[in-house]
Each structure stands twice: as C-alpha cells, then as structure tokens.
XYZ file of C-alpha atoms in Angstrom:
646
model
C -3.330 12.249 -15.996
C -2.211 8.732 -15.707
C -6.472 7.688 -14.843
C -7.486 9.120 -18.168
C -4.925 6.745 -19.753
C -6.947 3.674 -18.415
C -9.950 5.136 -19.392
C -8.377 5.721 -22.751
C -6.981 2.289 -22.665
C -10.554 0.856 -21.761
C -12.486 2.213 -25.035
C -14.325 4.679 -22.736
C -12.400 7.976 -24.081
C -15.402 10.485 -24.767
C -16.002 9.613 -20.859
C -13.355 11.739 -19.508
C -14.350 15.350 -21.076
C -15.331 16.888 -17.647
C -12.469 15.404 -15.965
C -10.066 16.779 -19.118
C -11.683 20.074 -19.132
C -11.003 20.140 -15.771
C -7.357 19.559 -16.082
C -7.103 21.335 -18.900
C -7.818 24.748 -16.807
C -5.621 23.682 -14.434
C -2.683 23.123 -17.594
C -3.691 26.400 -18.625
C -2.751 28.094 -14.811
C 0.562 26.337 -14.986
C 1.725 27.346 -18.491
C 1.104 30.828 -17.649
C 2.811 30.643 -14.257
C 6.088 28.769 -15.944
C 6.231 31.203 -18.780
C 5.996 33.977 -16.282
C 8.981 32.245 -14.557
C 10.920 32.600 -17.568
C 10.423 36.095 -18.135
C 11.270 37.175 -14.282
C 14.397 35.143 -14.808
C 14.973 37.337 -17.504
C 14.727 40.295 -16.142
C 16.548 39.152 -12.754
C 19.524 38.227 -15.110
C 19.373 42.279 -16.605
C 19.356 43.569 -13.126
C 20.531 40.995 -10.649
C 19.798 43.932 -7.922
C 16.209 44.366 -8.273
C 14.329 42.378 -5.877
C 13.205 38.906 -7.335
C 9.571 37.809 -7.389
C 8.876 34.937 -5.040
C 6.748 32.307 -7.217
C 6.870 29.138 -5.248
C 3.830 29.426 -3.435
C 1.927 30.297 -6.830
C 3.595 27.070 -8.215
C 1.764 24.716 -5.204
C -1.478 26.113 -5.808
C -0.728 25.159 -9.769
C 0.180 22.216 -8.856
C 3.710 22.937 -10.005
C 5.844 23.098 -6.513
C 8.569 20.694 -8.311
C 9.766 23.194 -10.876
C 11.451 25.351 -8.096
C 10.608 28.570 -9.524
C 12.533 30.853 -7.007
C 15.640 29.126 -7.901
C 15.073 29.618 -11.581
C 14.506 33.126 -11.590
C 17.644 33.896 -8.845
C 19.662 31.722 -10.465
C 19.470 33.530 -14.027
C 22.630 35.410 -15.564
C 23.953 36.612 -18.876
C 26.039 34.679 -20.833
C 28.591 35.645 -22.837
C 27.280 36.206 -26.572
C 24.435 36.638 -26.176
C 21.807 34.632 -24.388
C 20.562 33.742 -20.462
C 21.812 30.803 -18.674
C 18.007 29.986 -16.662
C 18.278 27.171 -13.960
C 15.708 23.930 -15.173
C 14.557 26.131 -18.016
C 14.657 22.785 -20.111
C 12.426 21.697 -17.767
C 10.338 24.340 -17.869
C 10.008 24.464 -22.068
C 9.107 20.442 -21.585
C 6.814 21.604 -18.556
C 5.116 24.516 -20.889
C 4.607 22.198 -24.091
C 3.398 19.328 -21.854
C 0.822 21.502 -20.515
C -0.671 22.581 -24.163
C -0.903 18.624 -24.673
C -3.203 18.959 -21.635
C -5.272 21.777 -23.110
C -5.635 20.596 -26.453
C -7.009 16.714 -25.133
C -10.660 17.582 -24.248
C -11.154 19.616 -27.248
C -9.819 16.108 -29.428
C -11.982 14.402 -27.181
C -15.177 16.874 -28.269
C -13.799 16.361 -31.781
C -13.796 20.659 -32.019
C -13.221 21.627 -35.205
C -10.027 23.549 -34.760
C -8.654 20.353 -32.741
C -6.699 19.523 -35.664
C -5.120 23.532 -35.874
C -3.853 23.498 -32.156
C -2.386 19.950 -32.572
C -0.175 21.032 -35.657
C 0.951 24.402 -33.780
C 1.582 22.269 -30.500
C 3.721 19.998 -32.931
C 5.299 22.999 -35.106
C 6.231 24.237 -31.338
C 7.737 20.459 -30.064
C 10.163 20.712 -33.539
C 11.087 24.251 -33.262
C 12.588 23.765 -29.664
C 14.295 20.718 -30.092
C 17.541 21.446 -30.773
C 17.498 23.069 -27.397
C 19.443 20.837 -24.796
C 21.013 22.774 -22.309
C 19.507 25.315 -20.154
C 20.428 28.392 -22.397
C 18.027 30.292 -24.111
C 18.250 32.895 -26.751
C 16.267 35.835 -27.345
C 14.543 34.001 -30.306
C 13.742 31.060 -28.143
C 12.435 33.304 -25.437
C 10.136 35.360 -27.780
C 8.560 31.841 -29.384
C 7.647 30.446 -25.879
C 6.329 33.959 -23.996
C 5.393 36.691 -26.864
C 1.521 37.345 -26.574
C 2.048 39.688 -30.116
C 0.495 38.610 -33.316
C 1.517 39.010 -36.388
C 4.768 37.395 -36.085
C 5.554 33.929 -35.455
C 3.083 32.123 -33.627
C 4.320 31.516 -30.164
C 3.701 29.204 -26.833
C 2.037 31.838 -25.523
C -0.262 32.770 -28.119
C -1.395 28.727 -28.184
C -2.198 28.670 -24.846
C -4.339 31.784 -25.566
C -6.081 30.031 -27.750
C -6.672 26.914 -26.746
C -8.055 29.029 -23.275
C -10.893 30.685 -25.585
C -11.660 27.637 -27.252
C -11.819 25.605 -23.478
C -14.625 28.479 -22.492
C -16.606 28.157 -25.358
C -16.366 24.511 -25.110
C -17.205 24.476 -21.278
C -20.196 26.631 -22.131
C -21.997 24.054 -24.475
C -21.825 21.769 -21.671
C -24.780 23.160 -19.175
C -22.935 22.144 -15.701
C -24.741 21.934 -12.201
C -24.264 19.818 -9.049
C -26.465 17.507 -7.690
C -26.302 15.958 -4.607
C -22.479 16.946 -4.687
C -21.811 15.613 -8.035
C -20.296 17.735 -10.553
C -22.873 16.757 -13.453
C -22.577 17.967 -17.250
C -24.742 17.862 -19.376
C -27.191 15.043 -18.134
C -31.110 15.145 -18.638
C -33.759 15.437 -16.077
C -34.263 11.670 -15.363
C -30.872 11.371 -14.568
C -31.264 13.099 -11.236
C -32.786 10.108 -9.598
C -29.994 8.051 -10.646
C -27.223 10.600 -9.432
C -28.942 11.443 -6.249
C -29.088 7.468 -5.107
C -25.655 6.956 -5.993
C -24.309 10.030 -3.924
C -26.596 9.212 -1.187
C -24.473 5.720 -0.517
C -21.341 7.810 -1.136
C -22.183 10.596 1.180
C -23.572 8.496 4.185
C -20.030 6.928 4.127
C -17.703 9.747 2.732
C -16.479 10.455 6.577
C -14.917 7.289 7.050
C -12.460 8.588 4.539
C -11.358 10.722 7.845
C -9.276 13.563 5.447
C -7.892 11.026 2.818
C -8.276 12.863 -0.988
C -10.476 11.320 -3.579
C -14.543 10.300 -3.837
C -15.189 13.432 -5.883
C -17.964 12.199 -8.469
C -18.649 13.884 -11.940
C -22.206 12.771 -14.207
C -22.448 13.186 -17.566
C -24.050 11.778 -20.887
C -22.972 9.543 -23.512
C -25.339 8.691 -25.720
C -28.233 6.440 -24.054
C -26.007 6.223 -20.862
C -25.740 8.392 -17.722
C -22.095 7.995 -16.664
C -20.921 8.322 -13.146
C -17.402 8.820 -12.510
C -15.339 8.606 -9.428
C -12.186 9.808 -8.200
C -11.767 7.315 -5.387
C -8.012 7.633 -4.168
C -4.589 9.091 -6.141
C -3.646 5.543 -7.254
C -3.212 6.157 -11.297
C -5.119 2.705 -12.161
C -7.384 2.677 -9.708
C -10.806 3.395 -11.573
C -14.715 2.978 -11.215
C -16.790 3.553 -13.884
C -20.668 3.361 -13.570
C -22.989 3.445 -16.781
C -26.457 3.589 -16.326
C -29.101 2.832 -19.454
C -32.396 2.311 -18.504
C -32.868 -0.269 -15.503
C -29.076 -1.856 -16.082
C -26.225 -0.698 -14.466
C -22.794 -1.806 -15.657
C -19.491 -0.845 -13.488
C -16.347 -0.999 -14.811
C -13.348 -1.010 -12.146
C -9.849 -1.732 -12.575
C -6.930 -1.757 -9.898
C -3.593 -2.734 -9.498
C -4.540 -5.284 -6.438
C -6.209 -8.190 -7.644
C -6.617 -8.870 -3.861
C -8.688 -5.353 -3.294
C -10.761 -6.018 -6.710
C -11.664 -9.383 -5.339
C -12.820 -7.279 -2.191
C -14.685 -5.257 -4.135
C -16.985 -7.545 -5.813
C -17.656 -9.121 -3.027
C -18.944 -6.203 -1.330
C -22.138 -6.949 -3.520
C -23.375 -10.179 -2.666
C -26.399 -9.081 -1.602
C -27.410 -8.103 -5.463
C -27.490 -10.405 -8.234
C -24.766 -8.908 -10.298
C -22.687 -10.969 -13.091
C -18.977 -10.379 -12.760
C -16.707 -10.640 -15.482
C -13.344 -13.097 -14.535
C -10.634 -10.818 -13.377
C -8.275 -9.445 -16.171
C -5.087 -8.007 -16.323
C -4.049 -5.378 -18.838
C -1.076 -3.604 -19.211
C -0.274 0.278 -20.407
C 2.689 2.189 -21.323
C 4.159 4.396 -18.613
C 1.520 3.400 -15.947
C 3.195 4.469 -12.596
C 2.254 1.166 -10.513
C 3.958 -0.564 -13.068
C 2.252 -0.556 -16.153
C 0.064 -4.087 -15.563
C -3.952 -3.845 -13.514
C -6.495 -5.895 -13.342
C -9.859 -5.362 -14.564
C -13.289 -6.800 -13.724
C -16.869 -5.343 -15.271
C -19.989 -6.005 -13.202
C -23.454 -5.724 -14.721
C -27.048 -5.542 -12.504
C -30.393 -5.836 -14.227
C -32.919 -4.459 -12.131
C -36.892 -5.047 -11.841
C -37.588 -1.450 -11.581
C -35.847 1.894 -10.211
C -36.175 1.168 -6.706
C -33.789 -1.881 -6.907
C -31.518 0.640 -9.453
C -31.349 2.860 -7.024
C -30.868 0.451 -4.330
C -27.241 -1.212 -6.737
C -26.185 2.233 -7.289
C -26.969 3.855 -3.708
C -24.385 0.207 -2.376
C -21.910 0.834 -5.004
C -21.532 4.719 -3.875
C -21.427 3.580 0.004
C -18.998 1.021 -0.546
C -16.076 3.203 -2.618
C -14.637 4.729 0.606
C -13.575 0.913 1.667
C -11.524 0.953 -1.071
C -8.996 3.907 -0.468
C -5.534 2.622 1.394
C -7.172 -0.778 1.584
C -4.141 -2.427 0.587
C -2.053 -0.434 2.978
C -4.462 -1.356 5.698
C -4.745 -5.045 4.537
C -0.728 -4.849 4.813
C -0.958 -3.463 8.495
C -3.050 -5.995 9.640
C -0.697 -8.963 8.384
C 1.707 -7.669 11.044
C -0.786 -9.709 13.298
C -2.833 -12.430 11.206
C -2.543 -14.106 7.908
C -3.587 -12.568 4.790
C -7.311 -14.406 4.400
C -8.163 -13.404 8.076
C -6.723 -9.426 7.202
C -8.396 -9.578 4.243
C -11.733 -10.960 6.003
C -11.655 -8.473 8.792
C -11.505 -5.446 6.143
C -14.788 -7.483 4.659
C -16.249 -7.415 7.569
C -15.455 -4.037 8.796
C -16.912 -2.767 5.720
C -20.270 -4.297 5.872
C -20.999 -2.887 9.434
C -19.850 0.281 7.922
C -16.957 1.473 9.981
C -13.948 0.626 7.585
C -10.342 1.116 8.280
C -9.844 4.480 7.303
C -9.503 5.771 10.809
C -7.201 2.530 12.259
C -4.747 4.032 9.631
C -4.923 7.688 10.519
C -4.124 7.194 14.211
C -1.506 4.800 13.498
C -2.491 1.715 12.142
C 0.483 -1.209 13.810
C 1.788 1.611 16.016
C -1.335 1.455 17.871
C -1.525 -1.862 18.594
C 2.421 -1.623 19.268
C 1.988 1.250 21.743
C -1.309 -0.575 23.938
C 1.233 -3.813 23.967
C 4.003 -1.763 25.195
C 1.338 -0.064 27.804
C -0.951 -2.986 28.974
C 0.410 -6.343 28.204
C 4.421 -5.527 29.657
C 5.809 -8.815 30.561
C 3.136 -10.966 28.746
C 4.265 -10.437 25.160
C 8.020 -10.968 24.985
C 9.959 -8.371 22.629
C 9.202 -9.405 19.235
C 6.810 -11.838 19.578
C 3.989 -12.450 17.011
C 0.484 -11.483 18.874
C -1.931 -14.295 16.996
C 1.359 -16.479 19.117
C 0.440 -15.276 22.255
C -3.106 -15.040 22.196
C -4.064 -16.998 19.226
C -5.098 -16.323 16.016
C -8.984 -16.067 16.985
C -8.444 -13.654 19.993
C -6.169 -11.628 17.682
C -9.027 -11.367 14.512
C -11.098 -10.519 17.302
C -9.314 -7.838 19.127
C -8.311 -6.343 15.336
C -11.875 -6.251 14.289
C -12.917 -4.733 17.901
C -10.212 -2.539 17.453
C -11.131 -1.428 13.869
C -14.827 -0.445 15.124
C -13.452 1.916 18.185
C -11.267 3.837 16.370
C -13.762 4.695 13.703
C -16.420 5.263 16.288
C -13.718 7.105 18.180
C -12.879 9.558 15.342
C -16.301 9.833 13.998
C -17.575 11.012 17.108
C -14.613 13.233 17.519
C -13.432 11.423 20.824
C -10.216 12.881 21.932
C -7.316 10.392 20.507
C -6.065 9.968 24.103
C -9.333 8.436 25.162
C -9.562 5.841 21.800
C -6.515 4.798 22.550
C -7.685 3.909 26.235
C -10.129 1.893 24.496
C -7.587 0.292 22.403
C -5.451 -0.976 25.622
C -8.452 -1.845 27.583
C -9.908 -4.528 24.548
C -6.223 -5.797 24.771
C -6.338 -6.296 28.353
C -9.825 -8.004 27.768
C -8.382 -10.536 25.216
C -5.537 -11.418 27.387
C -8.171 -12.162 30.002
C -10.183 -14.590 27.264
C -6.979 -16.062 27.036
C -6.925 -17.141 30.469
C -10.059 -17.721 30.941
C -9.645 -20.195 28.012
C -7.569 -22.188 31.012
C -10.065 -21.539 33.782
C -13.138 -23.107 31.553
C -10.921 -26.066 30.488
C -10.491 -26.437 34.685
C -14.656 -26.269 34.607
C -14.656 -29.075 32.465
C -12.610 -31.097 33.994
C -14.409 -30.529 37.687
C -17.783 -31.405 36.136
C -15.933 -34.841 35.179
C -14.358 -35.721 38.507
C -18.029 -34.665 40.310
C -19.517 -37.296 38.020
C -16.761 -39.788 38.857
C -17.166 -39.435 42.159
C -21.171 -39.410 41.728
C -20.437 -42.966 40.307
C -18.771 -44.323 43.377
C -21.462 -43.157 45.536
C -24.212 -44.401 43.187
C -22.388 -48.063 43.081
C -21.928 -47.774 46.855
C -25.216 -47.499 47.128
C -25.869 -50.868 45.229
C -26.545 -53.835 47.117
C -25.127 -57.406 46.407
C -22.077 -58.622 44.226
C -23.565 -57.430 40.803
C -22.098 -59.459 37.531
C -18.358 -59.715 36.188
C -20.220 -57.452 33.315
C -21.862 -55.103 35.102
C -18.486 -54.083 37.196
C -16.637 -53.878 34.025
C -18.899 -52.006 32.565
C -18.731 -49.739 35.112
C -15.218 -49.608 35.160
C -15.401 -48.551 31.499
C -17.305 -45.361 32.032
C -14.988 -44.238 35.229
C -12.311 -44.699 32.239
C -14.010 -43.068 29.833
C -14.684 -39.768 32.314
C -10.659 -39.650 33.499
C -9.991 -40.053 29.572
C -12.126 -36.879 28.932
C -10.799 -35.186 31.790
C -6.901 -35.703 30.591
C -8.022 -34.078 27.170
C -9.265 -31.043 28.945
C -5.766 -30.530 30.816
C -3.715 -31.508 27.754
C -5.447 -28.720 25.693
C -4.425 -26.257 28.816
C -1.030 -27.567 28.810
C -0.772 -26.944 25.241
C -1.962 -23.189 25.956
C 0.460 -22.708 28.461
C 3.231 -24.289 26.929
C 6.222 -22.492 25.016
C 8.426 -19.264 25.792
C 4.202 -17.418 24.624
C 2.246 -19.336 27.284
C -1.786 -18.594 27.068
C -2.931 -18.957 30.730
C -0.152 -20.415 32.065
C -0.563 -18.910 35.780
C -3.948 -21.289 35.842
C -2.336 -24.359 34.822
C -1.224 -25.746 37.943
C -5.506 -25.401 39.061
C -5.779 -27.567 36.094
C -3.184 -29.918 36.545
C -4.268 -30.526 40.506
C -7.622 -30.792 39.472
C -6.519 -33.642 36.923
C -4.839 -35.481 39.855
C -8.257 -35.397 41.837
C -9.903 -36.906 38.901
C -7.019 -39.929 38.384
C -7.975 -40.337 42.097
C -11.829 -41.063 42.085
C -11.263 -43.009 39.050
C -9.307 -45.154 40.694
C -11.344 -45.619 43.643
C -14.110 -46.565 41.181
C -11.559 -49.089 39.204
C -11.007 -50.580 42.848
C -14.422 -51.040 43.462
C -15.344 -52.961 40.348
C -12.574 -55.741 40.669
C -14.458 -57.096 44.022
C -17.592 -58.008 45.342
C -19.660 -55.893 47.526
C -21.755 -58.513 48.980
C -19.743 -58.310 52.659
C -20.685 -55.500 54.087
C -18.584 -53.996 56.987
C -19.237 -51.171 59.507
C -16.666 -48.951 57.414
C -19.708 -48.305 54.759
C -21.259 -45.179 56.715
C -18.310 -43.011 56.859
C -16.916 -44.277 53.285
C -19.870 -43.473 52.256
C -19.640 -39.690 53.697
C -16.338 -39.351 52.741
C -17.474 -39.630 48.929
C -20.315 -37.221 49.460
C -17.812 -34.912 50.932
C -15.577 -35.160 47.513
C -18.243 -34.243 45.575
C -19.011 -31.290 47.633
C -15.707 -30.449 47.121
C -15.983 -30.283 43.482
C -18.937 -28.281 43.706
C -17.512 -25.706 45.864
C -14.749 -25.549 43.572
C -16.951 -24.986 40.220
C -18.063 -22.073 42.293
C -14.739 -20.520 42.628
C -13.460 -21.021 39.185
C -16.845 -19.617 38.364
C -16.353 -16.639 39.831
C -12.793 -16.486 39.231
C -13.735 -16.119 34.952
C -14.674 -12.758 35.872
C -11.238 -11.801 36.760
C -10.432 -7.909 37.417
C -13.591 -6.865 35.480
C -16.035 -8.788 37.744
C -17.602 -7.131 40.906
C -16.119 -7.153 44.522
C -18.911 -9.475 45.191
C -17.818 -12.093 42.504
C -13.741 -12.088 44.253
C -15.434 -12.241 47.444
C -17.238 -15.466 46.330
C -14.466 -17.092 44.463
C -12.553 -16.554 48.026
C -15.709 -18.417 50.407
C -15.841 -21.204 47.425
C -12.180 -21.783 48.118
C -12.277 -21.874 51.840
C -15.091 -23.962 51.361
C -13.079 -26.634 49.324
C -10.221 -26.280 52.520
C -12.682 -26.993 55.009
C -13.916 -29.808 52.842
C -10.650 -31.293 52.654
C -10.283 -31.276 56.504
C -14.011 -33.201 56.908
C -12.928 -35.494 54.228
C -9.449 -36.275 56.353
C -11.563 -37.367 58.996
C -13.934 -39.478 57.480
C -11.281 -41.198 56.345
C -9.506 -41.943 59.640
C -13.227 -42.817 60.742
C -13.200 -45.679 57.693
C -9.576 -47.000 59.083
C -10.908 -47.454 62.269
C -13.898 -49.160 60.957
C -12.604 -51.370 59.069
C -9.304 -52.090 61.918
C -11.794 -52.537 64.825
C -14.407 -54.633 63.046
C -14.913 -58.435 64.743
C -17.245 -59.636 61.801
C -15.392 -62.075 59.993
C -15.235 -60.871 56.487
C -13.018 -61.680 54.007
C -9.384 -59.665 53.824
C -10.077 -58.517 50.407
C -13.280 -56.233 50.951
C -11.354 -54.939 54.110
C -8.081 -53.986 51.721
C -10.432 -52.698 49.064
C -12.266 -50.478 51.602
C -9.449 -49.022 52.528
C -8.038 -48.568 49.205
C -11.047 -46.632 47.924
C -11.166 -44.334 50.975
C -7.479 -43.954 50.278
C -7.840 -42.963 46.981
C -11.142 -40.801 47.431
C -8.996 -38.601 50.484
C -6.280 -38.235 48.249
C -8.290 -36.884 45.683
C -9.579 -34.169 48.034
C -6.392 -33.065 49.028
C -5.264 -32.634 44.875
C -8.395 -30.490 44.799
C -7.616 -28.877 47.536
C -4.471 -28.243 46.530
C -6.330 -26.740 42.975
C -8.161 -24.363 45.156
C -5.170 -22.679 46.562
C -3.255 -22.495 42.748
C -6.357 -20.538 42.360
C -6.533 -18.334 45.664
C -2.925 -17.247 43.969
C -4.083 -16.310 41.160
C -7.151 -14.466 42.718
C -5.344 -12.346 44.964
C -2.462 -11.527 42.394
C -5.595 -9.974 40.492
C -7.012 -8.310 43.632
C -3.111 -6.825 43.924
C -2.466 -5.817 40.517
C-alpha cells in the first residue's frame, strides 16, 4: 500500500477510502487464508499421514504466493514439550497482524467510531506475540491468533471478524456504481458529466496499454470536490490525483522520474494550465527509494465544455505514462536522451505511444531487423545514429514506434510488423545514400552552369575589359568553390570504418573532377583576349555544348538512380539510357576536340600564338572534363546494377 503512503504524505488522506476499503477486503481474504495455514499445519504435525491440503494456489489469488503455504503446513512437526515447530510461521503471525493494520485503515480514515477499539486490540495483539522469535508456537499462541470462540481472550481471529462486519456496514453507507468504467462512491448527480469526460480520454487510449496493469479509475466526494483517482502503473510513487470543484480542475501527480513528470506537463500545452515548479519529497520506506518529485497543475475553465475538454486530455494522456521510463531507456540505445525523450512526446500526441514497441521487444527489435536487413552495413557493435545519423535514426525510431502500435492494435500477426520494421530500416539506409546521390545533383547543376558560362563568353564578341574577364573568372571560382563543398560533405558521409553512402562517392568525386575541369577552361579564357578569331571557334564551340549535354544526361541518371530498389523497372531502365547517353557524349565530345586541334594546327591566318595555345587549352580542359563525367556515369552504372542484382 506503498501509493496510499504518498497520498497520506500529500495531505489528501480521506481520498483513499475506496481504494483502502478495497484493500482492506483483500487483507481480510489473506488473514483468513494464513490463519487457516496455521491450523492445517497443525493438524499435519498430529497426523503426518493424512493427506495435506494444497494452499498455494489460494495464496496467488490472495495475493499471498510468497508465504509458501504448502511448505508450512508439510513441514510442521511436534516438538518435544510441548509445542509445533511450523516452517515461516513468524512470518505468517507478522503476515496476519499486518493484514488487521490493513483492515482497520479505512475505518480510521472514515473516523468510525469503534476505530479507536480495533486499534487497541490490534496493539494488545502486536504486545502479546512479541516475545515470539522463532518459529515455535504453543498451544496458547495458536488459540490467540485462530480461536473464533468468545468469551475468552480476544483473539486474531475474532478481530478480523470484526473489523469484516464493521468494513460491510461501512461499504454500505457509501452508495457505489460505475460509470463509464469508473468505480464511483458516493458522488452526486452532476458529477457524472465530469467522470464520463475524463474516462472517455482514458478509454479511447486504454489499448495502447497492450496488457500492461494499471488505469483503473475510482470517483468519489470530498467535500465540494469530485475526486478522480487513478491507478496508472505498479510504481509505488507514481500518483495522479484529479479534484474537480466547480469549473477548476487541479491535478496533483508525483513520480519518481523528474524526466517523465516533465513529460507529463508538457502533454498539456494546448490548455492554459499553471504548473507548480517541480518538487521533491521524500517518505519513509518508499520502495523507489524513498525521494519523488511532485508537481500540481491547476485549469480554470470558461464553462464545462472546456472542463470537460482538460479532463477528457488528462484521461487520454495517462496510458503514455506507464513504462515510459523503461521505453525512454530503450530508445537511448540509439539516440541521446532529448531526442528519446522527444520521440516519446511526439509519439504520444499522434496517439500511438510506446506501449506496444516494448511488448514486442523494444531494442531487440531493432537488433533483430539489423541483424536481418542491414548484414554487412552496420559493423558488430556499432552505434546506429553512427551509421545513419542521428536524424535518420529519430526518424526510423519514431516510424518504427507508429507500426508497431498500428501493428498490434490492429492485431497484425507479429511476423508481419516485424517485416515492416526491417523494410523502414532498409528505407533509411537508402536515405542515407541517397543523401550522396543528391549531394552528386548538386554538384552536376554547378558544372552545367560552368560550362553554360564558357559557352555564353564564347559567344561574346571582342576583347571585353581586364574587369569584365576577372569578373568572370570570379564566378567560375565561386561555382567550383560550391561544387567542392558538395563533395566534401559526401566525403565526410562516407568517411570512417560507418561510411553513409560510401559506394556513391567515387560518382561524386568524378563528377568534382569534371567541374575543376570547366572551371579551368573558363579561368583560361579570361586571362586573354578573344578579339582573334580562328577557324577552331565552330567545333570549340560544339564541344562545350556537348559537355553540357553531358551533364544533363547525367542529372537524369542520378535522378533516376534516387529511386534505388524501390523505384519502378522503368526508372532503372532510364538511369541505364541516361548513362549510355553520357558515354556516347563523351565519344562526340573526343571528336570535337580532335576537330579543334586540327583547326587551330591547319589554320594560315596569322594570329597571334597565344589565342592558338589558349584554344587549345580550353578544348583540352573542356574534353577532359567529359571524360571525369564519364567516368561518374559508370561509378554509377555499378552501383545501379549491384541494386538490380541484389
């Protein structure tokens, strides 16, 4: 009963009277059952051949499997002088006393009259028995715990007699009904409303628990204010509170996790609630470890509809809560604790949770869809946020959270979820490469507009100014510059024993030598004057247009490429024309260029060395450029037919 203590502990005692009642019928079950223990071990000890009662499967449904009843009553004998030597009875004396504590606390609570009787017998008991340390018991000691006679001493078993009559006739002034699911005692008819819009929230969402314990609500009055309780989980200090007087709402929660309260109120963003600062408090004997935190939230509403609305969000949003810091823990096996902690946010607020990620394996499931689709791409004990990054990996978690609640709540078989699982891992390894590929895009769009600036200044008749050359000059710089950046970000991917995309690099780095070549064919043509025209300027000229053609056809294949094994035939099919396309533009372009050597070797015009040299320089450097690209196109037919293969 280590939740009523934080109650207790919180100033909210005469809240708990259903839930003590409660477990006070349930005390009253396992008295009897351990004081019928003790007598069977009794009479097993006065004839050891008579067949002995089994009582361990009475004890679970008690809620008493620990006290290993079957070995108490086997295990009883005679002892010398009088006496029987009882396996655990110590325990079971403690057990039996403990559970009249547990009896007598809602009638305190009620402040019944004979409260104060049944605590001075319970006490009169506690002194009588102990002197008693070992696990020997007399007659005497027998007949005080288990006689139901009057007359005599009073006895264990007369107390919880008792205390049972006076639990009844307490039960019966509270007039007890269920609405909406909610055990509710006691409350008026305008409660109703109230409970039926909180257990509307809780119900729509109570699957996502998938089988996990807790949520059970109980209503009841105090005073001015209907009082909602909530189970939520089995965690001792993890409690929710929810008073209700006229349009205000005020919930009190505490829990051991000040990360999961901070969760919590931010589940409610939406409403303007005032939250209390977080606050720990500490009690005696608490299991977690005797310290939680506690935070009180109060929402004033306009008028029922918005009441309704606070408590219909705070009901939906309790199921989040249970194993959240176990899930929260999972998910740090693969991100860092404010993207974990993020993901369960937002997993929440699209209303799928992480209830069902846990139940079909939480870690292991990501483990197992490495181990089945990603072989050979995530070395043995490698962090995944260092193989794919840590945005792929929140991405594939939160993708990952939504199928296997979808999964389960549609009651998919678990075979075909964790299909699912492995095929949004396959699709995140293929972002990751595709990262690569659209880097590669980039960087083609650059060296097309490089080489669209050697054409275009070609085209220019005349010398043009020192500034106007430089300035062109500048821009060519400023597109290679650009360009690098793109293949340094690649490299960067791909680099490291947990490469990203590292089977496209070499398209990118080949593509990055084309563009170093058309930027220097444009450098070349700035440092000299174009005012001598020679017969070479046709089939320069073409070779140029044939570069950029070349970088067109080659957008096309990476374009199609970025589809990768998901894509249509038709889209490999493409990618493979786009790349023959690039070949047989790298044959043309070899041509034109032997066209501009014999242009500019055969010409009798007498022009100046230094336009002839620079001629052939940029023709030079605008060939060489389409053989780097098409050198890019075959790193990429590789890579195309490796996926056609696989």
């Amino acid at each position: 009963m280590r939740k009523t203590q934080i109650v207790e502990e919180l100033g909210e005692g005469e809240l708990l009277l259903p839930a003590l009642i409660e477990a006070a019928l349930q005390a009253n079950d396992r008295a009897k059952l351990r004081m019928t223990a003790l007598q069977e071990a009794v009479a097993h000890a006065k004839a050891p051949l008579r067949p002995v009662r089994l009582m361990d499967a009475e004890a679970r449904t008690a809620g008493a499997a620990e006290d290993g009843l079957d070995a108490t009553v086997a295990g009883a004998q005679i002892v010398d002088g009088g006496g029987y030597a009882i396996p655990s009875a110590r325990r079971l004396m403690d057990g039996i006393l403990d559970d009249i504590a547990a009896m007598a606390a809602p009638l305190d609570a009620a402040q019944v009259a004979a409260a104060t009787g049944f605590s001075d017998r319970l006490a009169a008991l506690r002194a009588a028995f102990a002197g008693i340390a070992a696990d020997v018991l007399d007659e005497p000691a027998l007949v005080r715990l288990t006689s139901a006679r009057r007359g005599g001493e009073d006895s264990a078993h007369l107390l919880v007699m008792d205390l049972h009559k006076a639990l009844n006739q307490l039960s019966a002034t509270i007039a007890a009904e269920t609405i909406a699911g909610a055990r509710a005692l006691g409350v008026l008819a305008e409660d109703h409303a109230r409970i039926e819009a909180f257990m509307a929230g809780l119900n729509r969402t109570r699957g996502l628990a998938f089988g996990h314990p807790g949520l059970d609500t109980t209503a009841s009055r105090s005073g001015a204010r209907l009082i909602l309780q909530n189970d939520i989980g089995t965690t001792d200090a993890h409690v929710i509170i929810l008073a209700v007087e006229g349009l205000e709402a005020t919930v009190t929660y505490t829990d051991v996790h000040r990360s999961r309260a901070k969760f919590f109120i931010s589940l409610f963003r939406d409403f303007s609630a005032t939250w209390t600062p977080l606050a720990e408090r500490s009690v005696e004997g608490l299991a977690e470890g005797g310290s939680f935190f506690l935070v009180t939230g109060r929402y004033a509403a306009r008028d029922t509809a918005g009441l309704d609305a606070f408590l219909e969000a705070v009901g939906a949003h309790l199921v989040f809560l249970i194993d959240w810091n176990k899930a929260r823990k999972t998910l740090q096996t693969f991100v860092d604790k404010a993207t974990a902690i993020r993901l369960l946010t937002d997993a929440a607020r699209a209303r799928f949770g992480h209830r069902a990620f846990l139940e079909l394996g939480g870690a292991e499931l990501i483990f197992d869809a490495v181990r089945r689709s990603a072989e050979g791409r995530v070395p043995y004990g490698a962090r995944l946020d260092r193989v794919l990054g840590a945005g792929a990996v929140a991405r594939l978690l939160g993708e990952v959270l939504r199928l296997t609640s979808e999964g389960l709540g549609a009651q998919r078989s678990v075979r075909l979820i964790k299909d699912e699982v492995r095929a949004e891992l396959a699709r995140s390894f293929g972002s990751a490469e595709q990262e690569v590929l659209t880097m590669a895009l980039t960087q083609l769009g650059l060296a097309r507009m490089l080489a669209a600036e050697v054409a275009e200044a070609l085209d220019e008749p005349g010398d043009g100014s020192d500034g106007i050359r430089a300035a062109f000059q500048r821009r060519a710089k400023r597109l290679e510059e650009k360009a690098d950046r793109q293949v340094l970000a690649a490299r960067d991917l791909a680099s490291g024993p947990f490469g990203r995309g590292r089977r496209f690099l070499p398209l990118a780095e080949w593509v990055e030598e084309a563009t170093d070549s058309f930027e220097e064919a444009a450098f070349l043509l700035g440092t000299h004057s174009r005012r001598d025209a020679t017969d070479a300027a046709v089939p320069l000229a073409e070779l140029v247009s044939v570069a950029m053609a070349c970088c067109g056809d080659l957008v096309r294949a990476v374009g199609a490429a970025c589809e990768g094994p998901a894509g249509r035939r038709e889209d490999i099919t493409d990618a493979l024309e786009a790349i023959d396309a690039v070949m047989e533009g790298e044959r043309r372009a070899d041509a034109a260029h032997r066209r501009v050597l014999a242009a500019v070797l055969g010409d009798p015009a007498p022009v100046p060395a230094s336009a002839l040299v620079a001629t052939m320089e940029v023709a030079r450097a605008m060939e060489t450029g389409t053989d780097h690209l098409a050198r890019a196109a075959l790193a990429l037919r590789a890579c195309v037919l490796e996926e056609v293969g696989s």
